[in-house]
Coordinates of C-alpha atoms in Angstrom, one line a residue:
M1 CA 59.3 61.3 -14.8
A2 CA 57.0 59.8 -17.4
I3 CA 58.8 57.1 -19.5
P4 CA 57.3 56.6 -23.0
R5 CA 56.7 52.9 -23.7
L6 CA 57.6 52.8 -27.3
S7 CA 59.4 50.4 -29.5
L8 CA 62.8 51.4 -30.7
R9 CA 62.2 49.8 -34.1
R10 CA 59.3 52.3 -34.8
H11 CA 61.7 55.2 -34.6
L12 CA 64.3 53.7 -37.0
P13 CA 64.3 54.9 -40.6
R14 CA 62.5 52.6 -43.0
I15 CA 65.5 50.9 -44.6
P16 CA 64.9 48.2 -47.2
G17 CA 65.3 44.8 -45.8
H18 CA 67.9 43.7 -48.3
A19 CA 70.1 46.6 -47.2
L20 CA 70.2 45.3 -43.7
Q21 CA 71.2 41.8 -44.5
L22 CA 74.7 40.7 -43.4
R23 CA 76.8 39.8 -46.4
S24 CA 78.9 37.3 -44.6
W25 CA 80.4 35.9 -47.8
Q26 CA 81.9 39.3 -48.6
I27 CA 83.4 39.7 -45.1
L28 CA 84.8 36.2 -45.2
K29 CA 85.9 36.1 -48.8
P30 CA 89.7 36.6 -48.0
L31 CA 89.6 33.4 -45.9
T32 CA 88.3 31.3 -48.7
R33 CA 91.4 32.2 -50.7
V34 CA 93.6 30.3 -48.3
G35 CA 91.4 27.2 -48.4
L36 CA 89.1 28.0 -45.5
Q37 CA 85.3 27.7 -45.9
P38 CA 83.9 29.3 -42.7
T39 CA 80.2 30.1 -42.3
S40 CA 78.7 32.9 -40.2
K41 CA 77.1 30.2 -38.0
A42 CA 80.5 28.5 -37.3
L43 CA 82.1 31.9 -36.5
Y44 CA 79.3 32.8 -34.1
C45 CA 79.5 29.5 -32.2
R46 CA 83.3 30.1 -31.7
A47 CA 82.8 33.7 -30.5
P48 CA 84.1 34.4 -27.0
T49 CA 80.6 34.8 -25.6
R50 CA 81.7 33.9 -22.0
L51 CA 84.3 36.6 -21.9
L52 CA 82.0 39.1 -23.5
S53 CA 79.3 38.2 -21.0
R54 CA 81.7 38.6 -18.0
L55 CA 82.6 42.1 -19.4
G56 CA 79.0 42.9 -19.8
G57 CA 78.3 41.8 -16.2
V58 CA 81.1 44.1 -15.0
L59 CA 79.7 47.1 -17.0
T60 CA 76.1 46.6 -15.8
G61 CA 77.3 46.4 -12.2
L62 CA 79.2 49.7 -12.3
A63 CA 77.7 52.3 -9.9
L64 CA 76.2 55.2 -11.8
P65 CA 76.4 58.8 -10.6
R66 CA 73.0 59.9 -9.4
W67 CA 72.8 62.6 -12.0
L68 CA 73.3 60.1 -14.8
R69 CA 70.9 57.4 -13.6
R70 CA 67.7 58.8 -14.7
P71 CA 68.7 59.7 -18.4
L72 CA 70.7 56.6 -19.0
L73 CA 68.3 54.1 -17.4
A74 CA 65.3 55.9 -19.1
L75 CA 66.9 55.1 -22.4
Y76 CA 67.0 51.4 -21.6
V77 CA 63.4 51.5 -20.3
W78 CA 62.2 53.2 -23.5
A79 CA 64.2 50.9 -25.8
F80 CA 62.8 47.7 -24.3
S81 CA 59.4 48.9 -23.2
V82 CA 59.9 48.2 -19.5
N83 CA 56.8 48.7 -17.4
M84 CA 58.2 50.6 -14.5
A85 CA 54.7 51.0 -13.0
E86 CA 55.0 47.4 -11.8
A87 CA 58.4 47.8 -10.2
A88 CA 58.7 48.0 -6.5
E89 CA 60.9 51.1 -7.0
E90 CA 59.5 53.2 -9.9
D91 CA 62.0 56.0 -9.5
L92 CA 64.9 55.3 -11.8
S93 CA 67.3 57.3 -9.7
G94 CA 66.9 54.7 -7.0
Y95 CA 68.8 52.1 -9.1
R96 CA 72.5 52.4 -8.6
S97 CA 73.4 50.4 -11.7
L98 CA 71.9 49.0 -14.9
G99 CA 72.2 45.5 -13.3
E100 CA 69.9 46.6 -10.5
L101 CA 67.3 47.7 -13.0
F102 CA 67.6 44.3 -14.7
R103 CA 66.9 42.5 -11.5
R104 CA 64.3 44.9 -10.2
P105 CA 61.7 43.3 -7.8
L106 CA 58.0 43.9 -8.6
K107 CA 55.1 45.1 -6.4
P108 CA 53.8 41.9 -4.7
W109 CA 50.2 42.4 -5.9
V110 CA 51.0 42.7 -9.7
R111 CA 51.6 39.0 -10.1
P112 CA 48.7 37.1 -8.5
I113 CA 49.1 33.3 -8.5
A114 CA 46.3 31.5 -10.4
P115 CA 44.5 28.6 -8.7
H116 CA 45.8 26.0 -11.2
D117 CA 48.1 23.0 -10.8
M118 CA 50.9 24.8 -12.7
V119 CA 51.6 28.4 -13.3
S120 CA 54.2 30.3 -15.3
P121 CA 57.5 30.6 -13.5
A122 CA 58.6 33.7 -15.4
D123 CA 57.5 36.6 -17.5
G124 CA 58.2 36.0 -21.1
Y125 CA 57.2 34.5 -24.5
I126 CA 56.3 30.8 -24.9
V127 CA 58.6 29.3 -27.5
H128 CA 57.2 25.8 -27.3
L129 CA 55.1 23.5 -25.1
G130 CA 53.7 20.0 -25.4
R131 CA 54.5 16.4 -24.9
V132 CA 58.0 15.0 -25.3
R133 CA 58.1 12.3 -28.0
R134 CA 60.8 9.7 -28.5
S135 CA 63.1 11.4 -25.9
R136 CA 63.5 14.4 -28.2
L137 CA 63.0 17.9 -26.9
E138 CA 61.7 20.6 -29.3
Q139 CA 63.9 23.7 -29.3
V140 CA 61.5 25.4 -31.7
K141 CA 59.2 23.8 -34.2
G142 CA 61.2 21.4 -36.4
V143 CA 64.5 21.8 -34.4
T144 CA 65.0 19.1 -31.8
Y145 CA 67.7 17.8 -29.4
S146 CA 68.0 14.8 -27.1
L147 CA 66.7 14.7 -23.6
E148 CA 69.9 13.0 -22.4
S149 CA 72.2 15.7 -23.8
F150 CA 70.2 18.4 -22.1
L151 CA 69.7 16.8 -18.6
G152 CA 72.7 14.5 -18.6
P153 CA 72.5 10.9 -17.3
Q154 CA 69.8 10.5 -14.7
D155 CA 72.1 8.6 -12.3
W156 CA 72.0 11.1 -9.4
R157 CA 69.3 9.1 -7.6
E158 CA 71.3 5.9 -7.7
D159 CA 74.3 7.3 -5.8
G160 CA 72.6 10.0 -3.8
G161 CA 73.7 12.8 -6.1
E162 CA 76.8 13.7 -4.1
R163 CA 78.9 16.7 -5.0
G164 CA 81.3 16.2 -7.9
V165 CA 82.4 16.9 -11.4
R166 CA 81.5 14.4 -14.1
A167 CA 81.8 13.9 -17.8
D168 CA 78.7 14.4 -19.9
V169 CA 78.6 11.0 -21.6
G170 CA 75.0 11.2 -22.6
G171 CA 73.0 8.4 -24.2
R172 CA 72.5 6.5 -21.0
G173 CA 68.8 7.0 -21.0
L174 CA 66.5 7.6 -18.1
S175 CA 66.4 5.8 -14.8
P176 CA 63.6 3.3 -14.1
W177 CA 62.1 5.4 -11.3
W178 CA 59.9 7.3 -13.8
C179 CA 56.2 6.7 -13.2
R180 CA 54.7 4.4 -15.7
G181 CA 51.5 5.5 -17.5
H182 CA 52.6 9.1 -17.3
Q183 CA 53.6 11.4 -20.1
L184 CA 56.6 13.7 -20.1
Y185 CA 55.8 17.4 -20.9
Q186 CA 57.9 20.4 -21.7
C187 CA 57.5 24.2 -21.7
I188 CA 60.1 26.7 -22.9
I189 CA 59.8 30.4 -21.9
Y190 CA 62.1 33.1 -23.3
L191 CA 62.8 36.2 -21.2
A192 CA 63.5 39.3 -23.2
P193 CA 65.8 42.0 -22.0
G194 CA 62.9 44.2 -20.8
D195 CA 61.1 41.4 -18.9
Y196 CA 61.1 40.8 -15.1
H197 CA 64.2 38.6 -14.5
H198 CA 63.2 36.7 -11.4
F199 CA 61.8 33.2 -11.8
H200 CA 59.4 31.4 -9.4
S201 CA 58.2 28.0 -8.6
P202 CA 55.6 26.9 -11.1
T203 CA 54.0 24.3 -8.8
D204 CA 54.3 22.7 -5.4
W205 CA 57.4 20.5 -5.6
H206 CA 60.6 19.6 -3.8
I207 CA 64.0 20.3 -5.3
Q208 CA 66.4 17.4 -4.6
H209 CA 69.4 18.0 -6.9
R210 CA 71.3 20.6 -8.8
R211 CA 73.4 20.0 -11.9
H212 CA 75.4 22.9 -13.4
F213 CA 76.6 22.7 -17.0
P214 CA 79.3 25.3 -17.8
G215 CA 79.2 26.1 -21.5
S216 CA 78.8 28.8 -24.1
L217 CA 76.6 31.9 -23.6
M218 CA 75.1 32.4 -27.1
S219 CA 71.9 34.4 -27.5
V220 CA 68.7 32.5 -26.8
S221 CA 66.4 34.9 -28.8
P222 CA 63.9 32.9 -30.9
S223 CA 65.7 33.9 -34.2
V224 CA 69.0 32.4 -33.0
V225 CA 67.4 29.4 -31.5
R226 CA 65.9 28.5 -34.9
W227 CA 69.4 29.0 -36.5
I228 CA 71.6 26.8 -34.2
P229 CA 70.4 23.2 -33.4
G230 CA 71.0 22.1 -29.9
L231 CA 71.7 25.6 -28.6
F232 CA 70.3 24.8 -25.2
C233 CA 72.7 21.9 -24.9
H234 CA 75.7 24.1 -25.7
N235 CA 74.8 27.0 -23.4
E236 CA 75.5 27.2 -19.7
R237 CA 72.6 26.0 -17.7
V238 CA 71.5 25.1 -14.2
V239 CA 69.2 22.1 -13.9
L240 CA 67.1 21.8 -10.7
S241 CA 65.5 18.4 -10.4
G242 CA 63.1 16.8 -7.9
E243 CA 59.5 15.6 -7.6
W244 CA 56.0 16.9 -7.6
A245 CA 52.8 15.1 -6.9
H246 CA 52.9 13.3 -10.2
G247 CA 56.6 12.2 -10.5
F248 CA 59.7 13.8 -11.9
F249 CA 59.9 17.6 -12.2
S250 CA 62.7 19.8 -13.3
L251 CA 63.3 23.5 -14.0
T252 CA 66.3 24.5 -16.0
A253 CA 67.7 28.1 -16.1
V254 CA 69.6 28.5 -19.4
G255 CA 72.2 31.2 -19.6
A256 CA 72.6 33.6 -22.6
T257 CA 74.8 36.4 -23.9
N258 CA 75.4 39.1 -21.3
V259 CA 73.9 36.9 -18.5
G260 CA 76.7 37.5 -16.1
S261 CA 75.1 35.1 -13.5
I262 CA 72.3 32.7 -12.8
R263 CA 71.5 32.9 -9.1
I264 CA 69.6 30.2 -7.1
Y265 CA 68.4 31.6 -3.8
C266 CA 68.7 28.3 -1.8
D267 CA 72.2 27.5 -3.3
Q268 CA 74.9 29.9 -2.3
D269 CA 77.7 27.6 -3.6
L270 CA 76.6 28.0 -7.2
Q271 CA 79.0 30.0 -9.3
T272 CA 78.2 30.5 -13.0
N273 CA 80.1 32.0 -15.9
C274 CA 83.5 31.3 -14.3
A275 CA 86.6 32.1 -16.2
R276 CA 87.8 28.5 -16.0
H277 CA 85.6 25.6 -17.0
V278 CA 85.9 22.2 -18.8
Q279 CA 83.5 21.9 -21.7
G280 CA 81.5 18.7 -21.6
C281 CA 81.6 18.4 -17.8
Y282 CA 79.0 19.2 -15.2
H283 CA 78.9 19.8 -11.5
D284 CA 76.4 17.9 -9.3
L285 CA 75.2 18.8 -5.8
S286 CA 72.6 17.0 -3.8
Y287 CA 70.3 19.1 -1.6
L288 CA 69.2 16.0 0.4
A289 CA 72.2 16.1 2.8
W290 CA 71.0 19.4 4.4
A291 CA 67.4 19.7 3.4
G292 CA 66.2 16.2 4.4
P293 CA 65.0 13.2 2.4
A294 CA 62.3 15.2 0.6
G295 CA 64.6 18.0 -0.6
V296 CA 64.0 21.7 -0.6
P297 CA 60.3 22.6 -0.6
A298 CA 59.3 25.0 -3.4
P299 CA 55.7 26.2 -2.9
K300 CA 53.9 27.4 -6.0
G301 CA 54.8 31.1 -6.7
A302 CA 57.8 31.1 -4.3
G303 CA 60.9 32.9 -5.7
L304 CA 63.6 30.4 -6.9
G305 CA 66.2 32.6 -8.5
E306 CA 67.1 35.3 -11.0
F307 CA 69.0 36.1 -14.2
N308 CA 71.2 39.1 -15.1
L309 CA 69.6 40.4 -18.3
G310 CA 67.4 37.9 -20.3
S311 CA 67.5 34.2 -20.8
T312 CA 65.3 31.0 -21.0
I313 CA 63.4 28.7 -18.6
V314 CA 62.8 25.1 -19.6
L315 CA 60.3 23.0 -17.7
L316 CA 60.4 19.2 -18.0
F317 CA 58.0 17.2 -15.9
Q318 CA 55.9 14.0 -15.7
G319 CA 52.2 14.2 -15.5
P320 CA 49.1 12.1 -16.1
R321 CA 47.6 11.9 -19.6
R322 CA 44.8 14.2 -18.6
F323 CA 47.2 17.1 -18.0
G324 CA 46.5 19.9 -20.4
F325 CA 48.2 23.3 -21.1
R326 CA 46.1 26.4 -20.7
T327 CA 48.1 28.5 -23.2
S328 CA 49.9 27.9 -26.4
A329 CA 53.2 28.7 -28.2
G330 CA 53.6 32.3 -29.3
C331 CA 51.7 33.7 -26.3
R332 CA 53.1 36.0 -23.7
V333 CA 52.8 34.9 -20.0
Q334 CA 53.5 36.4 -16.6
V335 CA 54.6 34.9 -13.3
G336 CA 51.6 33.2 -11.7
Q337 CA 49.5 33.0 -14.9
A338 CA 47.8 29.6 -15.5
L339 CA 50.1 27.3 -17.5
G340 CA 48.3 23.9 -17.1
S341 CA 46.0 21.8 -15.0
L342 CA 44.8 18.3 -14.6

């Protein structure tokens, strides 16, 4: 069955832009009469996104009757321009649920790994990349947040990173084991709902530690990211930290609305989007106890994990000053495409 790769927006009526704007002040006007001054941003931040995401995870995991799979999944493929020609299973009737379609594997030859020092870990849209300055990470241009609030205190090397739950105190700075004379770089990749949802190792490195931050599950689409400062620090995320040839390296999988789970292949103990969690705490787990003193090897291009629906990958790593990115913000990238080199 041929699936037309068309954008849903092209088939919507041409409605004037002002007619589509949400008049939040009209909806919230009754509240102002009792002394409350809410804003649409504040209400959105307080929305039960975790509950909604768990419900979404249940719905996308429901087994579909075989007769309903093709028409229902074809609608999703059409709406989000999914390229089923790349999927290992092109026949939509072979997917038992919408969740299976989200997490579809690809044919192994459609994502060749470029011979560069660093390649893209995921399919998506580059929101930002460049050097980290004054310990501030760039969410989007002009919107920043602190390195400490995103990664938490870098004390896991000092005590071996044993399993535990800790308070996110922040502000403790970075440990002195960072290589002097190197720069800290970042790259943010947004995965849209129609993208391939597995993420891979961007370089040859070793994963030594996992830190899980429970949190909100707000949308991470670029429009919302521009709207809410520090969104990545509020959302649930899994930080994988370790080393590559040039010092510290980390890959963070940031959850989003309707992301029922973040799965790390080498970590079966990880449970995300649980019903009970304490805001402001995080869960540490060292991989050194069972993987050895070097940690879990992650060769370039190897599969690391997957999302349910779309989300964001944040890379933070040290590198020599001669390191240069091979792409720029606003570009689309695919797994294995050149990201940077020395």
